[in-house]
Amino acid sequence: MPRIVTVGAAQLGPIARAESRAQVVSRLVALMRQAKEAGCDVVVYPELALTTFFPRWYMEDQCEIDSFFEREMPSAETAPLFALAKELGIGFHLGYAELVQGGTRTRRFNTAILVDKSGAIVGKYRKVHLPGHAEHEPHRAFQHLEKRYFEVGDLGFPVWRSFGGIVGMCICNDRRWPETYRVMGLQGVELVLLGYNTPLHNPPDPGHDALGLHHNTLVMQAGAYQNGTWVVGVAKAGLEEGVMHIGQSQIISPSGETVAMCSTLGDELAVARCDLDRTVPYKSTVFNFARHRRPEHYQLISTRVGAIPPAD
Ligand code: CDT
């Protein structure tokens, strides 16, 4: 019997700075209804899906910075999303900026949650690989201040039994690191959900710009194949506050092949029926970790490489 999870990759077009949470949530609600009509079990929204991608701006006023963060989830503004999920019987993945108050200090994370078909939060992930910089770099065309506004996530890369399989999450830049997938792969992950905001222009090395779409697909396809898992990557796309972001939200099978992809830079749903049992041939043969991985040799090799004397 196949284990089908029908997934909707709910790409968002740009979100303006002036757009309210209520306006954004109404866009998310429309995509959720569309996903239900398409037979989806779960709908996946992008990274920081409730606001514009604010790390592009250097800000000093903490009140202004905190206006982009959520203090509770669900909140009054996001409650309609949870209510609709429960009413329709559809799960969702949502990225947002999380502010945690308590103890001696306030903490801020780039976070994603997994919500099941009853509208209950079943998983939370906090972004580990924060790209960019912490100080203002005025020479850049725009900033990428994730290192300033967020702490490194403190939850690791857990997986959850949900939607009839083993589900994991990561966020944007995490998708470029093989460790992200492998840590979840070692826990048997079958479906990785992730959102991204990726500017087309890379200020530190514009030479990458023409390869942005290639690298996006490359890293997610490699992560899927090398760990025998489905990967769903969802963009916030298009020209947002003067900065162009890539789209090509896509659903990738454990073979490493993209089976569905968005073709616009706006709000758009791409749907695929993901048979979680298609992970089995990969996890049981070429990527049977217990049988073929050799972690003890990885350690030996790195020690020996370090021991090679420098050339004259
Ligand atoms: N949001 C995010 O992590 N974006 C980065 C941009 C490139 S690094 C400045 C990414 O890896 O897509």
CSV table of N, CA and C in Angstrom, one decimal, residues 29 32-33 36 79-90 116-119:
chain,number,residue,atom,x,y,z
A,29,VAL,N,-4.7,32.2,3.7
A,29,VAL,CA,-6.0,31.5,3.8
A,29,VAL,C,-6.5,31.1,2.4
A,32,MET,N,-4.6,28.2,1.3
A,32,MET,CA,-5.0,27.0,2.0
A,32,MET,C,-6.2,26.4,1.4
A,33,ARG,N,-7.2,27.3,1.0
A,33,ARG,CA,-8.4,26.8,0.4
A,33,ARG,C,-8.1,26.1,-0.9
A,36,LYS,N,-6.7,22.7,-0.4
A,36,LYS,CA,-7.7,21.7,0.0
A,36,LYS,C,-8.5,21.3,-1.2
A,79,ALA,N,-4.8,33.3,14.1
A,79,ALA,CA,-5.8,32.4,14.6
A,79,ALA,C,-6.7,31.9,13.4
A,80,PRO,N,-7.1,32.7,12.4
A,80,PRO,CA,-7.9,32.3,11.3
A,80,PRO,C,-7.3,31.1,10.5
A,81,LEU,N,-5.9,31.1,10.5
A,81,LEU,CA,-5.2,30.1,9.7
A,81,LEU,C,-5.4,28.7,10.4
A,82,PHE,N,-5.2,28.8,11.8
A,82,PHE,CA,-5.4,27.5,12.6
A,82,PHE,C,-6.8,27.0,12.5
A,83,ALA,N,-7.8,28.0,12.6
A,83,ALA,CA,-9.2,27.6,12.6
A,83,ALA,C,-9.6,27.0,11.3
A,84,LEU,N,-9.0,27.5,10.2
A,84,LEU,CA,-9.4,27.0,8.8
A,84,LEU,C,-8.7,25.6,8.6
A,85,ALA,N,-7.5,25.5,9.1
A,85,ALA,CA,-6.8,24.2,9.0
A,85,ALA,C,-7.7,23.1,9.7
A,86,LYS,N,-8.2,23.4,10.9
A,86,LYS,CA,-9.0,22.5,11.6
A,86,LYS,C,-10.3,22.2,10.9
A,87,GLU,N,-10.9,23.3,10.4
A,87,GLU,CA,-12.2,23.1,9.7
A,87,GLU,C,-12.1,22.3,8.4
A,88,LEU,N,-11.0,22.5,7.7
A,88,LEU,CA,-10.8,21.8,6.4
A,88,LEU,C,-10.1,20.4,6.6
A,89,GLY,N,-9.5,20.3,7.7
A,89,GLY,CA,-8.7,19.0,7.9
A,89,GLY,C,-7.5,19.0,7.1
A,90,ILE,N,-6.7,20.1,7.2
A,90,ILE,CA,-5.4,20.2,6.4
A,90,ILE,C,-4.3,20.7,7.3
A,116,ASP,N,-0.8,20.1,12.5
A,116,ASP,CA,-1.5,18.9,12.0
A,116,ASP,C,-2.9,19.3,11.5
A,117,LYS,N,-3.6,18.2,11.1
A,117,LYS,CA,-4.9,18.5,10.5
A,117,LYS,C,-6.0,18.9,11.6
A,118,SER,N,-5.6,18.7,12.8
A,118,SER,CA,-6.6,19.2,13.9
A,118,SER,C,-6.3,20.6,14.3
A,119,GLY,N,-5.3,21.2,13.6
A,119,GLY,CA,-5.0,22.6,13.9
A,119,GLY,C,-4.0,22.8,15.1
